[in-house]
Every structure is written in C-alpha cells, then in structure tokens.
Amino acid sequence: MFNPARLQSVLRTATALLVASLVSACTGELNELEKVLQKGEFTVLTRNAGTTYYEGGNGPTGLEYDLVKGFADELGVKARFVIADNVKELLNMLAEEKAHFAAAGLTVTEPRMRWLRFTPSYQSVSQQLIYRRGKKRPKNLGELDGHLEVVANSSHAERLKRLHHRYGNLDWSENDELESDDLLTLVAVQFLDYTIADSNEFTLNQRFIPELKVAFEVGEPQSLAWAFPKGADPSLYQAAIDYFIGLIQSGKLAKLIERHYGHLDRFDYVGTRTYRRHIAERLPEYRKVFEYVGKETGLDWRLLAAIAYQESHWNPKAVSPTGVRGMMMLTKETAEYIGVEKRTDPVQSIRGGSFYFRKLLEKFPQRITDPDRTWLALAAYNIGFGHLEDTRIITQQLGGNPDSWKDVKVHLPKLRQRKWYKNTRRGYARGNEALRYVENIRSYYDILVWMDEQERARARELQPKPPAALTIDTPAL
C-alpha cells in the first residue's frame, strides 16, 4: 500500500545522505551524519523522568524515547541512550561532546542558545510555582513565605536570576543533586515550601502527588527542543531538523503528544486520593487474581485492575441501575457469552471481563497498533464494538484517521447527536461517557504502574547502586 508519509521520510533520509556525501567528497573526511550512518548508531543524552525517558511495564518509554526512536528508525541506525543524573551533569557532558545531542526536555533559553543549537520545538511549557494544598497561595514571587528551591542549572534558575531585580526580597536555593520530580515530592511532604516545575512535569506528577497545587505561572511559556553542541558539524543536526519538520507536517508529533498527555486534562483531587486509598485497602485482596489472569490472557494485570476500578471501584457486589454487575460490571448477555455463571464472584468476573476485553482487542484490524488498539478496545468495552465502529466511520467521513484514538475520541460525543447517530447502523450511544471512561482508565493505569514501580524500587534499595551515568541501547520495537 502506498504510504506518502513513509515516502517523505525516505526522501528526507536520501537527501541527507546526498548532502553528506557531497560534503565528504569536498573535504575528504566523513562528516557527523556519515559517521553515524557508518557506525550504525548515535549517542543521545537524556534524563530519567516521566516526561523524558523511563522504564515502563513493557520496556523503555516516554515522549523523548519515542521521538528519538523514530529519528533512529528514519536514519536506519540504533539510538544509544546515556542517562545523566541531573541537568548540570547533562549539560556538562553535552559541552564535552560526550554525545551527539541531548533529548531531555530541555528548555530553549537565551544563555543556552549561545553554545547550543536547538531543533524545532516539539512542545511548549510554562514554568509554574508549586506549593502544597492547605497552605496560603502566593500571588507572585514577592509574596513567598518560605523556602523556594529549584533544580540547579535549570531554566527555572535562569528565570529567577532574571527576575531577581524585580523582587528585592526574592531568595532561593539551587539543588544540584535532585531532579524536578524529587523537589515536587519534597514540597508534598512539607520539607520544602515551594519549587518551580514545567507545566508538563507537574501535569504528569499531579496524579501521583495530589497534595500539590499551582500558585501561578512564572513568566511566559517556553519551548522544549533537542540540543546539539555548536562545535560539531551541522549534518546530523540538519537531519534532525528535517525529521521534526516531517513529524509536524504528517501529524505524527501531535499523535505522540496525545499518547503521553492526552488523558491528563481532567484531574480530580478527591477521586485521586480515594483511588490511592483503595489501592492500599482494597486491591491487595484481589491483586493475585489480576496477576494470574494477566498472565493467562497476556495482558498487563495493572490495566485489568484499572478497568475493574473504573467499573466497580473493586467492589465484587456492585450493581448498576441497568443491571450490569460484579467487579467487571458484566451484562447478563456478556456473562453468558464468555461462560461466567456468577457475575458477583470476583474471580469469575475478573477472568470473564479480561477474556472479553482480549476478544475485543483481537477484533480490530492488525494494522492498528498499541496504544491506539488498547484505547479503542476500552471504548468498545464501554459502549459496545458496534457503536465504536460507527464512530470510526464518522471519523473517516470527516477526514480523520479511524485507527487513531486521538482522532476517534473527538467524534465519540457525536453518538448523542441526532444529526449524526440517525445515519449510523447502531444509533444512539453515550459516546461522551465512553471518552471519559477511557481517559479515566488511562490515569488509573498510570498511577497503578507508578505505585507498583515504587514498591519495586523499595525492594531494590539494598542492591548496589548503578554508576552516575548509565548507557542503555534501545531494544528493537
């Protein structure tokens, strides 16, 4: 099948190779891009954080990981990640050219532009003053009543230095050992009064640390981009520019942003605290069942647990006004279809609901890959596969991609509008509820993964610590 986006990618790579060969022909030496292509890999600096690169349930993930992996695939090489402990170490390593570039959620600032080249921006963020719920909210930096601490050598520290003259009593400290995530935790436990975090970092962490709030934004929004040392020749840098131009024009960048942030716009403080309490109080009784069924079905047990929580808050006796019941809230027809005899039996319900979800996943065409496949199947679990198919048809009619959750979710609410549902095969459905359903499960799943990994980290505390900088090769996807 003809793929215009793939053709553009091939043409960009071919152009980069042609330019590289012409330059090397003139100089007699290989340039940076040619060296990378010859060696078959490039080295990239990053940070271990939810906004950049981390080990997920299925291996490395994070927005920066996905972006870098895409660039490596386009060049036909491997990406070798070097994880720095903090921003200071990362910038020092970049200055010493110990990597080809940095993909680490770096903000484009004037001081950095003096010695770094930045690619086109892939995300815009705001700096936010963070404090703990229950404390008095300051309205500006002049009203701070306590200790402010930020990451050393960060864009936050740069901005505070520029604003210092405006607030005569402004005082802060810079931490050269901890990352932004760590400082947010210290504010939550009241070891610090304030910190500054980028809006994307706060959005990701707010679900895990619901005690935190935004007081105000510090200055104007800023751009995030990859950073290349100015000392190196620009061939690889130019290839990266072409890569981002292609991502933006093809819509792939928007899809990646949605994958990592699209479900985070509905933070519920009370609901998040309740969920975390239920993880501690209710989940232990059923965790082994979820883990066993997860292995049985080949599904992540934490996703199955997140579905069950959205359905019943892990209450095996739950009953809805429409007659669905049990841990996974199965209809009578669905229970009969998958062989569940007693819907209020938690083991039967979890197994039955999980196998039913597995069947929904398998009904989609093979061309639909994860995570879109999973989010679409969740929507189908809620409103039925037929109604989801109606929505995919509407999406395609309106010029969207019916295989993309980012596109389909926009049109789910149309199933409640007569002008749309009257022309569908299955008619009316509460599509807006299906949208909330999927986004809630995505957040529940993220929180459960985070808490599970915290447990694993505590279990590894007695093991020898890794060196300051870890080198990790990206696995084949």
CSV table of C-alpha atoms in Angstrom, one decimal:
chain,number,residue,atom,x,y,z
A,1,MET,CA,0.0,0.0,0.0
A,2,PHE,CA,1.3,3.5,-0.9
A,3,ASN,CA,2.4,5.5,2.1
A,4,PRO,CA,3.0,9.2,1.4
A,5,ALA,CA,4.5,9.8,4.9
A,6,ARG,CA,6.9,6.9,4.5
A,7,LEU,CA,7.9,8.2,1.1
A,8,GLN,CA,8.6,11.6,2.5
A,9,SER,CA,10.7,10.0,5.2
A,10,VAL,CA,12.7,8.1,2.7
A,11,LEU,CA,13.2,11.2,0.6
A,12,ARG,CA,14.4,13.2,3.6
A,13,THR,CA,16.9,10.5,4.5
A,14,ALA,CA,18.1,10.2,0.9
A,15,THR,CA,18.6,14.0,0.8
A,16,ALA,CA,20.6,13.9,4.0
A,17,LEU,CA,22.8,11.1,2.6
A,18,LEU,CA,23.3,13.0,-0.6
A,19,VAL,CA,24.3,16.2,1.2
A,20,ALA,CA,26.6,14.2,3.5
A,21,SER,CA,28.3,12.5,0.6
A,22,LEU,CA,28.8,15.8,-1.3
A,23,VAL,CA,30.4,17.4,1.8
A,24,SER,CA,32.7,14.4,2.4
A,25,ALA,CA,33.7,14.4,-1.3
A,26,CYS,CA,34.9,18.0,-0.9
A,27,THR,CA,36.7,17.6,2.4
A,28,GLY,CA,37.9,14.1,2.1
A,29,GLU,CA,36.6,13.4,5.6
A,30,LEU,CA,33.4,11.9,6.9
A,31,ASN,CA,31.0,14.4,8.5
A,32,GLU,CA,28.9,13.7,11.6
A,33,LEU,CA,26.0,12.2,9.8
A,34,GLU,CA,28.1,9.9,7.7
A,35,LYS,CA,30.0,8.7,10.8
A,36,VAL,CA,26.7,7.9,12.5
A,37,LEU,CA,25.4,6.0,9.4
A,38,GLN,CA,28.7,4.2,9.1
A,39,LYS,CA,28.8,3.2,12.7
A,40,GLY,CA,25.1,2.4,12.8
A,41,GLU,CA,24.2,4.3,15.9
A,42,PHE,CA,24.2,7.7,17.6
A,43,THR,CA,24.5,8.6,21.3
A,44,VAL,CA,21.9,10.8,23.0
A,45,LEU,CA,21.8,12.2,26.5
A,46,THR,CA,18.6,12.2,28.4
A,47,ARG,CA,17.2,12.3,31.9
A,48,ASN,CA,15.2,9.6,33.8
A,49,ALA,CA,11.8,11.2,34.2
A,50,GLY,CA,8.2,10.7,33.3
A,51,THR,CA,8.4,13.5,30.7
A,52,THR,CA,11.5,12.1,29.0
A,53,TYR,CA,12.7,8.5,29.4
A,54,TYR,CA,11.8,5.8,31.9
A,55,GLU,CA,11.3,2.0,32.1
A,56,GLY,CA,7.6,1.2,31.7
A,57,GLY,CA,5.7,-2.0,32.0
A,58,ASN,CA,6.8,-3.0,28.5
A,59,GLY,CA,10.3,-1.6,28.4
A,60,PRO,CA,11.6,1.9,27.8
A,61,THR,CA,9.0,4.6,27.1
A,62,GLY,CA,8.5,8.4,27.5
A,63,LEU,CA,8.0,11.2,24.9
A,64,GLU,CA,11.7,11.7,24.3
A,65,TYR,CA,12.3,7.9,23.9
A,66,ASP,CA,9.6,7.7,21.3
A,67,LEU,CA,10.9,10.8,19.4
A,68,VAL,CA,14.5,9.5,19.5
A,69,LYS,CA,13.5,6.0,18.5
A,70,GLY,CA,11.6,7.5,15.5
A,71,PHE,CA,14.7,9.5,14.4
A,72,ALA,CA,16.9,6.4,14.7
A,73,ASP,CA,14.5,4.4,12.6
A,74,GLU,CA,14.3,7.1,10.0
A,75,LEU,CA,18.1,7.1,9.7
A,76,GLY,CA,18.3,3.3,9.9
A,77,VAL,CA,20.5,3.2,12.9
A,78,LYS,CA,20.3,2.4,16.6
A,79,ALA,CA,19.9,5.0,19.4
A,80,ARG,CA,22.3,4.7,22.4
A,81,PHE,CA,20.9,6.4,25.4
A,82,VAL,CA,23.1,7.9,28.2
A,83,ILE,CA,21.2,8.8,31.3
A,84,ALA,CA,22.6,11.7,33.3
A,85,ASP,CA,21.8,12.1,37.0
A,86,ASN,CA,20.8,15.7,36.7
A,87,VAL,CA,20.7,18.8,34.4
A,88,LYS,CA,24.1,20.0,35.5
A,89,GLU,CA,25.8,16.7,34.6
A,90,LEU,CA,23.8,16.5,31.3
A,91,LEU,CA,24.9,20.0,30.2
A,92,ASN,CA,28.5,19.3,31.2
A,93,MET,CA,28.5,16.1,29.2
A,94,LEU,CA,27.0,17.9,26.2
A,95,ALA,CA,29.6,20.7,26.4
A,96,GLU,CA,32.3,18.0,26.4
A,97,GLU,CA,30.6,16.4,23.3
A,98,LYS,CA,30.2,13.0,25.0
A,99,ALA,CA,27.1,12.5,23.0
A,100,HIS,CA,25.8,13.6,19.6
A,101,PHE,CA,22.8,15.6,21.2
A,102,ALA,CA,20.5,15.8,24.2
A,103,ALA,CA,16.8,14.8,24.2
A,104,ALA,CA,16.0,15.6,27.7
A,105,GLY,CA,13.1,18.0,27.9
A,106,LEU,CA,15.5,21.0,27.7
A,107,THR,CA,14.0,24.4,27.5
A,108,VAL,CA,15.2,26.8,24.8
A,109,THR,CA,16.7,29.8,26.6
A,110,GLU,CA,19.0,32.7,25.5
A,111,PRO,CA,22.0,31.6,27.6
A,112,ARG,CA,21.8,28.1,26.2
A,113,MET,CA,21.4,29.3,22.6
A,114,ARG,CA,24.9,30.9,22.9
A,115,TRP,CA,26.5,27.5,22.9
A,116,LEU,CA,23.9,25.1,21.7
A,117,ARG,CA,21.8,24.5,18.5
A,118,PHE,CA,18.2,23.7,19.0
A,119,THR,CA,15.9,21.8,16.7
A,120,PRO,CA,12.3,22.9,16.0
A,121,SER,CA,10.3,22.9,19.2
A,122,TYR,CA,8.2,19.8,19.9
A,123,GLN,CA,6.3,21.1,22.9
A,124,SER,CA,5.5,24.4,24.7
A,125,VAL,CA,5.5,24.5,28.5
A,126,SER,CA,5.0,27.1,31.3
A,127,GLN,CA,7.1,27.4,34.4
A,128,GLN,CA,4.8,27.1,37.5
A,129,LEU,CA,5.3,27.9,41.1
A,130,ILE,CA,4.2,24.9,43.1
A,131,TYR,CA,3.0,24.8,46.7
A,132,ARG,CA,1.1,22.3,49.0
A,133,ARG,CA,-2.6,22.3,49.4
A,134,GLY,CA,-3.8,23.8,52.6
A,135,LYS,CA,-1.1,26.5,52.6
A,136,LYS,CA,-1.7,30.1,51.6
A,137,ARG,CA,-1.4,30.6,47.9
A,138,PRO,CA,1.1,33.3,47.0
A,139,LYS,CA,0.1,35.6,44.0
A,140,ASN,CA,3.6,36.4,42.8
A,141,LEU,CA,7.2,35.8,43.7
A,142,GLY,CA,7.2,38.8,46.1
A,143,GLU,CA,4.6,37.1,48.3
A,144,LEU,CA,6.6,33.9,49.0
A,145,ASP,CA,6.5,33.0,52.7
A,146,GLY,CA,9.0,30.1,53.0
A,147,HIS,CA,11.8,28.4,51.2
A,148,LEU,CA,12.0,28.1,47.4
A,149,GLU,CA,14.3,25.5,45.9
A,150,VAL,CA,14.8,24.7,42.2
A,151,VAL,CA,17.0,22.4,40.1
A,152,ALA,CA,20.5,23.8,39.6
A,153,ASN,CA,21.4,24.9,36.1
A,154,SER,CA,17.8,24.6,35.1
A,155,SER,CA,15.8,27.1,33.1
A,156,HIS,CA,13.9,27.8,36.3
A,157,ALA,CA,17.1,29.0,37.9
A,158,GLU,CA,17.9,31.2,34.9
A,159,ARG,CA,14.5,32.8,35.0
A,160,LEU,CA,14.7,33.5,38.8
A,161,LYS,CA,18.1,35.3,38.2
A,162,ARG,CA,16.5,37.5,35.5
A,163,LEU,CA,13.5,38.3,37.8
A,164,HIS,CA,15.6,38.9,41.0
A,165,HIS,CA,15.8,42.6,40.4
A,166,ARG,CA,12.0,42.9,40.3
A,167,TYR,CA,11.6,41.4,43.8
A,168,GLY,CA,14.1,42.7,46.2
A,169,ASN,CA,13.5,40.1,48.9
A,170,LEU,CA,13.4,37.1,46.5
A,171,ASP,CA,15.6,34.3,47.8
A,172,TRP,CA,16.0,30.7,46.6
A,173,SER,CA,18.5,27.8,46.6
A,174,GLU,CA,19.6,25.5,43.8
A,175,ASN,CA,19.8,21.8,44.2
A,176,ASP,CA,22.5,20.1,42.0
A,177,GLU,CA,21.6,16.6,43.1
A,178,LEU,CA,17.8,16.3,42.8
A,179,GLU,CA,15.5,16.4,39.8
A,180,SER,CA,12.2,18.3,39.5
A,181,ASP,CA,10.2,15.2,40.4
A,182,ASP,CA,12.2,14.9,43.6
A,183,LEU,CA,11.6,18.5,44.6
A,184,LEU,CA,7.9,18.2,43.9
A,185,THR,CA,7.9,15.3,46.4
A,186,LEU,CA,9.7,17.3,49.0
A,187,VAL,CA,7.0,20.0,48.7
A,188,ALA,CA,4.3,17.4,49.2
A,189,VAL,CA,5.9,16.1,52.4
A,190,GLN,CA,6.4,19.7,53.6
A,191,PHE,CA,10.2,19.5,53.6
A,192,LEU,CA,10.1,22.4,51.1
A,193,ASP,CA,7.6,25.3,50.9
A,194,TYR,CA,7.9,25.9,47.1
A,195,THR,CA,9.5,24.8,43.9
A,196,ILE,CA,9.2,25.6,40.2
A,197,ALA,CA,8.3,23.0,37.7
A,198,ASP,CA,7.5,22.9,34.0
A,199,SER,CA,3.8,22.5,33.3
A,200,ASN,CA,4.2,19.1,31.6
A,201,GLU,CA,6.2,17.8,34.6
A,202,PHE,CA,3.5,19.0,37.1
A,203,THR,CA,0.7,17.6,35.0
A,204,LEU,CA,2.3,14.1,35.0
A,205,ASN,CA,3.1,14.2,38.7
A,206,GLN,CA,-0.1,15.7,40.0
A,207,ARG,CA,-1.9,12.3,39.8
A,208,PHE,CA,0.9,10.7,41.9
A,209,ILE,CA,1.2,13.6,44.3
A,210,PRO,CA,-2.3,15.1,44.5
A,211,GLU,CA,-1.4,17.3,47.5
A,212,LEU,CA,0.3,19.8,45.2
A,213,LYS,CA,-1.2,22.9,43.5
A,214,VAL,CA,-0.1,25.6,41.1
A,215,ALA,CA,0.1,29.0,42.6
A,216,PHE,CA,0.9,31.0,39.4
A,217,GLU,CA,2.9,30.8,36.2
A,218,VAL,CA,6.4,32.3,36.3
A,219,GLY,CA,6.9,34.3,33.1
A,220,GLU,CA,5.9,33.4,29.5
A,221,PRO,CA,5.7,29.9,28.0
A,222,GLN,CA,8.9,28.4,26.7
A,223,SER,CA,9.7,25.8,24.0
A,224,LEU,CA,11.3,22.4,24.5
A,225,ALA,CA,13.7,21.0,21.9
A,226,TRP,CA,16.6,18.8,21.3
A,227,ALA,CA,20.0,20.4,21.8
A,228,PHE,CA,23.2,19.9,19.7
A,229,PRO,CA,26.7,21.3,20.5
A,230,LYS,CA,27.6,24.1,18.2
A,231,GLY,CA,31.1,22.8,17.8
A,232,ALA,CA,30.1,19.8,15.8
A,233,ASP,CA,29.4,20.0,12.1
A,234,PRO,CA,25.7,20.5,11.3
A,235,SER,CA,25.0,17.5,9.2
A,236,LEU,CA,23.3,15.4,11.9
A,237,TYR,CA,21.6,18.5,13.3
A,238,GLN,CA,20.2,19.2,9.9
A,239,ALA,CA,18.9,15.7,9.6
A,240,ALA,CA,17.1,16.2,13.0
A,241,ILE,CA,15.5,19.4,11.8
A,242,ASP,CA,14.2,17.6,8.7
A,243,TYR,CA,12.9,14.8,11.0
A,244,PHE,CA,10.9,17.2,13.1
A,245,ILE,CA,9.5,19.1,10.1
A,246,GLY,CA,8.3,15.7,8.8
A,247,LEU,CA,6.8,14.8,12.2
A,248,ILE,CA,4.9,18.1,12.4
A,249,GLN,CA,3.6,18.0,8.8
A,250,SER,CA,2.5,14.4,9.0
A,251,GLY,CA,0.6,14.9,12.3
A,252,LYS,CA,2.8,12.2,14.0
A,253,LEU,CA,4.1,14.7,16.6
A,254,ALA,CA,0.5,15.6,17.7
A,255,LYS,CA,-0.2,11.9,18.0
A,256,LEU,CA,2.8,11.3,20.2
A,257,ILE,CA,1.9,14.2,22.4
A,258,GLU,CA,-1.6,12.8,22.7
A,259,ARG,CA,-0.2,9.4,23.6
A,260,HIS,CA,1.7,10.8,26.6
A,261,TYR,CA,-0.5,13.7,27.7
A,262,GLY,CA,-3.9,13.4,26.1
A,263,HIS,CA,-5.6,11.8,29.1
A,264,LEU,CA,-4.4,14.2,31.7
A,265,ASP,CA,-6.7,17.2,31.3
A,266,ARG,CA,-9.3,16.0,33.9
A,267,PHE,CA,-7.5,15.9,37.3
A,268,ASP,CA,-9.8,15.0,40.1
A,269,TYR,CA,-8.2,15.7,43.5
A,270,VAL,CA,-10.8,13.9,45.6
A,271,GLY,CA,-11.1,11.0,43.2
A,272,THR,CA,-7.3,10.5,43.0
A,273,ARG,CA,-6.9,10.4,46.8
A,274,THR,CA,-9.8,7.9,47.1
A,275,TYR,CA,-8.2,5.8,44.4
A,276,ARG,CA,-4.9,5.7,46.2
A,277,ARG,CA,-6.6,4.8,49.4
A,278,HIS,CA,-8.4,1.9,47.6
A,279,ILE,CA,-5.1,0.7,46.2
A,280,ALA,CA,-3.9,0.3,49.8
A,281,GLU,CA,-7.1,-1.0,51.3
A,282,ARG,CA,-9.0,-3.0,48.5
A,283,LEU,CA,-6.5,-4.0,45.8
A,284,PRO,CA,-4.4,-6.4,48.0
A,285,GLU,CA,-7.3,-8.9,48.3
A,286,TYR,CA,-7.6,-9.2,44.5
A,287,ARG,CA,-4.1,-8.5,43.3
A,288,LYS,CA,-3.0,-12.1,42.9
A,289,VAL,CA,-6.2,-12.7,40.8
A,290,PHE,CA,-5.4,-9.8,38.5
A,291,GLU,CA,-1.8,-11.0,38.2
A,292,TYR,CA,-2.8,-14.6,37.4
A,293,VAL,CA,-5.4,-13.6,34.9
A,294,GLY,CA,-3.0,-11.1,33.3
A,295,LYS,CA,-0.6,-14.0,32.6
A,296,GLU,CA,-3.5,-16.1,31.4
A,297,THR,CA,-4.6,-13.5,28.9
A,298,GLY,CA,-1.3,-12.0,28.1
A,299,LEU,CA,-2.5,-8.6,29.3
A,300,ASP,CA,-0.9,-6.2,31.9
A,301,TRP,CA,-2.6,-7.0,35.2
A,302,ARG,CA,-2.4,-3.3,36.1
A,303,LEU,CA,-4.5,-2.4,33.1
A,304,LEU,CA,-7.1,-5.1,34.1
A,305,ALA,CA,-7.1,-3.7,37.6
A,306,ALA,CA,-7.6,-0.2,36.3
A,307,ILE,CA,-10.6,-1.4,34.2
A,308,ALA,CA,-12.1,-3.1,37.2
A,309,TYR,CA,-11.7,0.0,39.3
A,310,GLN,CA,-13.4,2.2,36.7
A,311,GLU,CA,-16.2,-0.3,36.5
A,312,SER,CA,-16.8,-1.1,40.2
A,313,HIS,CA,-14.2,0.5,42.5
A,314,TRP,CA,-13.1,-3.1,43.1
A,315,ASN,CA,-16.5,-3.9,44.7
A,316,PRO,CA,-17.5,-7.5,43.6
A,317,LYS,CA,-21.1,-6.9,44.7
A,318,ALA,CA,-21.5,-3.7,42.6
A,319,VAL,CA,-24.8,-3.4,40.7
A,320,SER,CA,-25.8,-0.7,38.3
A,321,PRO,CA,-29.3,0.6,37.5
A,322,THR,CA,-29.1,-1.0,34.1
A,323,GLY,CA,-28.5,-4.5,35.5
A,324,VAL,CA,-24.7,-4.9,34.9
A,325,ARG,CA,-23.0,-6.3,38.0
A,326,GLY,CA,-19.8,-7.6,39.6
A,327,MET,CA,-16.2,-6.5,39.6
A,328,MET,CA,-16.0,-6.0,35.9
A,329,MET,CA,-19.7,-5.0,35.6
A,330,LEU,CA,-20.7,-7.6,33.0
A,331,THR,CA,-24.1,-7.7,31.4
A,332,LYS,CA,-26.1,-10.9,31.6
A,333,GLU,CA,-25.6,-11.5,27.9
A,334,THR,CA,-21.8,-10.9,28.0
A,335,ALA,CA,-21.5,-13.2,31.0
A,336,GLU,CA,-23.3,-16.0,29.1
A,337,TYR,CA,-21.2,-15.4,26.0
A,338,ILE,CA,-17.9,-15.8,27.9
A,339,GLY,CA,-19.1,-18.5,30.3
A,340,VAL,CA,-19.4,-16.6,33.6
A,341,GLU,CA,-22.0,-18.3,35.8
A,342,LYS,CA,-21.9,-15.9,38.8
A,343,ARG,CA,-21.2,-12.3,37.9
A,344,THR,CA,-20.7,-11.3,41.6
A,345,ASP,CA,-17.9,-13.9,42.1
A,346,PRO,CA,-14.8,-11.7,41.8
A,347,VAL,CA,-12.6,-14.4,40.3
A,348,GLN,CA,-15.2,-15.3,37.6
A,349,SER,CA,-15.9,-11.6,36.9
A,350,ILE,CA,-12.2,-10.7,36.5
A,351,ARG,CA,-11.5,-13.7,34.3
A,352,GLY,CA,-14.6,-13.2,32.3
A,353,GLY,CA,-14.1,-9.4,31.8
A,354,SER,CA,-10.5,-9.9,30.9
A,355,PHE,CA,-11.2,-12.6,28.3
A,356,TYR,CA,-13.9,-10.4,26.8
A,357,PHE,CA,-11.5,-7.5,26.6
A,358,ARG,CA,-9.0,-9.8,25.0
A,359,LYS,CA,-11.6,-10.7,22.3
A,360,LEU,CA,-12.3,-7.0,21.7
A,361,LEU,CA,-8.6,-6.4,21.1
A,362,GLU,CA,-8.5,-9.2,18.6
A,363,LYS,CA,-11.4,-7.9,16.6
A,364,PHE,CA,-9.5,-4.8,15.3
A,365,PRO,CA,-7.5,-5.0,12.1
A,366,GLN,CA,-3.9,-5.9,12.6
A,367,ARG,CA,-2.7,-2.5,11.2
A,368,ILE,CA,-3.9,-0.8,14.4
A,369,THR,CA,-1.1,-1.0,16.9
A,370,ASP,CA,-0.8,-0.1,20.5
A,371,PRO,CA,-1.5,2.1,22.3
A,372,ASP,CA,-4.4,3.0,20.0
A,373,ARG,CA,-5.6,-0.6,19.8
A,374,THR,CA,-5.9,-0.7,23.6
A,375,TRP,CA,-7.7,2.7,24.0
A,376,LEU,CA,-10.1,1.8,21.1
A,377,ALA,CA,-10.9,-1.6,22.7
A,378,LEU,CA,-11.6,0.1,26.1
A,379,ALA,CA,-14.1,2.4,24.4
A,380,ALA,CA,-15.7,-0.7,22.8
A,381,TYR,CA,-15.8,-2.4,26.2
A,382,ASN,CA,-17.9,0.6,27.4
A,383,ILE,CA,-20.3,1.3,24.6
A,384,GLY,CA,-20.0,-1.8,22.5
A,385,PHE,CA,-17.9,-2.7,19.5
A,386,GLY,CA,-20.7,-1.7,17.1
A,387,HIS,CA,-21.0,1.8,18.4
A,388,LEU,CA,-17.3,2.2,18.3
A,389,GLU,CA,-17.3,1.1,14.6
A,390,ASP,CA,-20.0,3.7,13.9
A,391,THR,CA,-17.7,6.4,15.5
A,392,ARG,CA,-14.7,5.2,13.4
A,393,ILE,CA,-16.9,5.5,10.3
A,394,ILE,CA,-17.8,9.1,11.3
A,395,THR,CA,-14.2,9.8,11.9
A,396,GLN,CA,-13.2,8.7,8.4
A,397,GLN,CA,-16.1,10.6,6.8
A,398,LEU,CA,-14.8,13.8,8.5
A,399,GLY,CA,-11.2,13.3,7.3
A,400,GLY,CA,-9.8,11.8,10.4
A,401,ASN,CA,-7.9,8.5,11.0
A,402,PRO,CA,-10.3,5.8,12.2
A,403,ASP,CA,-7.3,3.8,13.5
A,404,SER,CA,-6.2,6.6,15.8
A,405,TRP,CA,-7.6,7.1,19.3
A,406,LYS,CA,-6.6,10.8,19.1
A,407,ASP,CA,-8.9,11.3,16.1
A,408,VAL,CA,-11.7,8.9,17.1
A,409,LYS,CA,-12.2,10.2,20.6
A,410,VAL,CA,-13.1,13.7,19.2
A,411,HIS,CA,-16.1,12.2,17.5
A,412,LEU,CA,-17.4,9.9,20.2
A,413,PRO,CA,-19.7,12.6,21.7
A,414,LYS,CA,-21.5,12.8,18.2
A,415,LEU,CA,-23.2,9.5,19.0
A,416,ARG,CA,-25.5,11.5,21.3
A,417,GLN,CA,-26.4,14.0,18.5
A,418,ARG,CA,-29.4,13.0,16.3
A,419,LYS,CA,-27.9,14.6,13.2
A,420,TRP,CA,-25.1,12.0,13.5
A,421,TYR,CA,-26.5,8.9,15.1
A,422,LYS,CA,-29.6,8.8,12.8
A,423,ASN,CA,-27.2,7.8,10.0
A,424,THR,CA,-25.3,5.2,11.9
A,425,ARG,CA,-26.0,1.5,11.9
A,426,ARG,CA,-26.5,1.1,15.7
A,427,GLY,CA,-27.9,4.5,16.5
A,428,TYR,CA,-27.7,6.5,19.8
A,429,ALA,CA,-25.0,5.9,22.4
A,430,ARG,CA,-23.4,7.9,25.3
A,431,GLY,CA,-20.2,8.4,23.5
A,432,ASN,CA,-19.1,11.2,25.8
A,433,GLU,CA,-19.2,8.7,28.7
A,434,ALA,CA,-17.0,6.3,26.7
A,435,LEU,CA,-14.5,9.1,26.2
A,436,ARG,CA,-14.3,9.8,30.0
A,437,TYR,CA,-14.2,6.1,30.6
A,438,VAL,CA,-11.1,5.5,28.6
A,439,GLU,CA,-9.3,8.6,29.9
A,440,ASN,CA,-10.1,7.7,33.5
A,441,ILE,CA,-8.7,4.2,33.0
A,442,ARG,CA,-5.5,5.6,31.4
A,443,SER,CA,-5.0,7.7,34.5
A,444,TYR,CA,-5.8,4.8,36.9
A,445,TYR,CA,-3.4,2.6,35.0
A,446,ASP,CA,-0.6,5.2,35.1
A,447,ILE,CA,-1.0,5.7,38.9
A,448,LEU,CA,-1.0,2.0,39.5
A,449,VAL,CA,2.1,1.5,37.3
A,450,TRP,CA,3.8,4.3,39.2
A,451,MET,CA,2.9,2.9,42.7
A,452,ASP,CA,3.9,-0.6,41.6
A,453,GLU,CA,7.3,0.6,40.4
A,454,GLN,CA,7.8,2.5,43.7
A,455,GLU,CA,7.3,-0.8,45.5
A,456,ARG,CA,9.8,-2.5,43.2
A,457,ALA,CA,12.3,0.4,43.8
A,458,ARG,CA,12.0,0.0,47.6
A,459,ALA,CA,12.6,-3.7,47.2
A,460,ARG,CA,15.8,-3.0,45.3
A,461,GLU,CA,17.2,-0.4,47.8
A,462,LEU,CA,19.7,-2.9,49.3
A,463,GLN,CA,21.1,-3.7,45.9
A,464,PRO,CA,24.3,-1.9,44.7
A,465,LYS,CA,23.5,1.5,43.1
A,466,PRO,CA,24.3,1.9,39.4
A,467,PRO,CA,27.0,4.4,38.2
A,468,ALA,CA,26.2,8.0,37.8
A,469,ALA,CA,25.7,7.7,34.0
A,470,LEU,CA,24.1,4.6,32.6
A,471,THR,CA,24.4,3.6,28.9
A,472,ILE,CA,21.4,1.8,27.5
A,473,ASP,CA,20.8,0.6,24.0
A,474,THR,CA,17.2,0.9,22.7
A,475,PRO,CA,15.7,-2.5,22.2
A,476,ALA,CA,14.0,-3.3,18.9
A,477,LEU,CA,10.3,-2.4,18.9
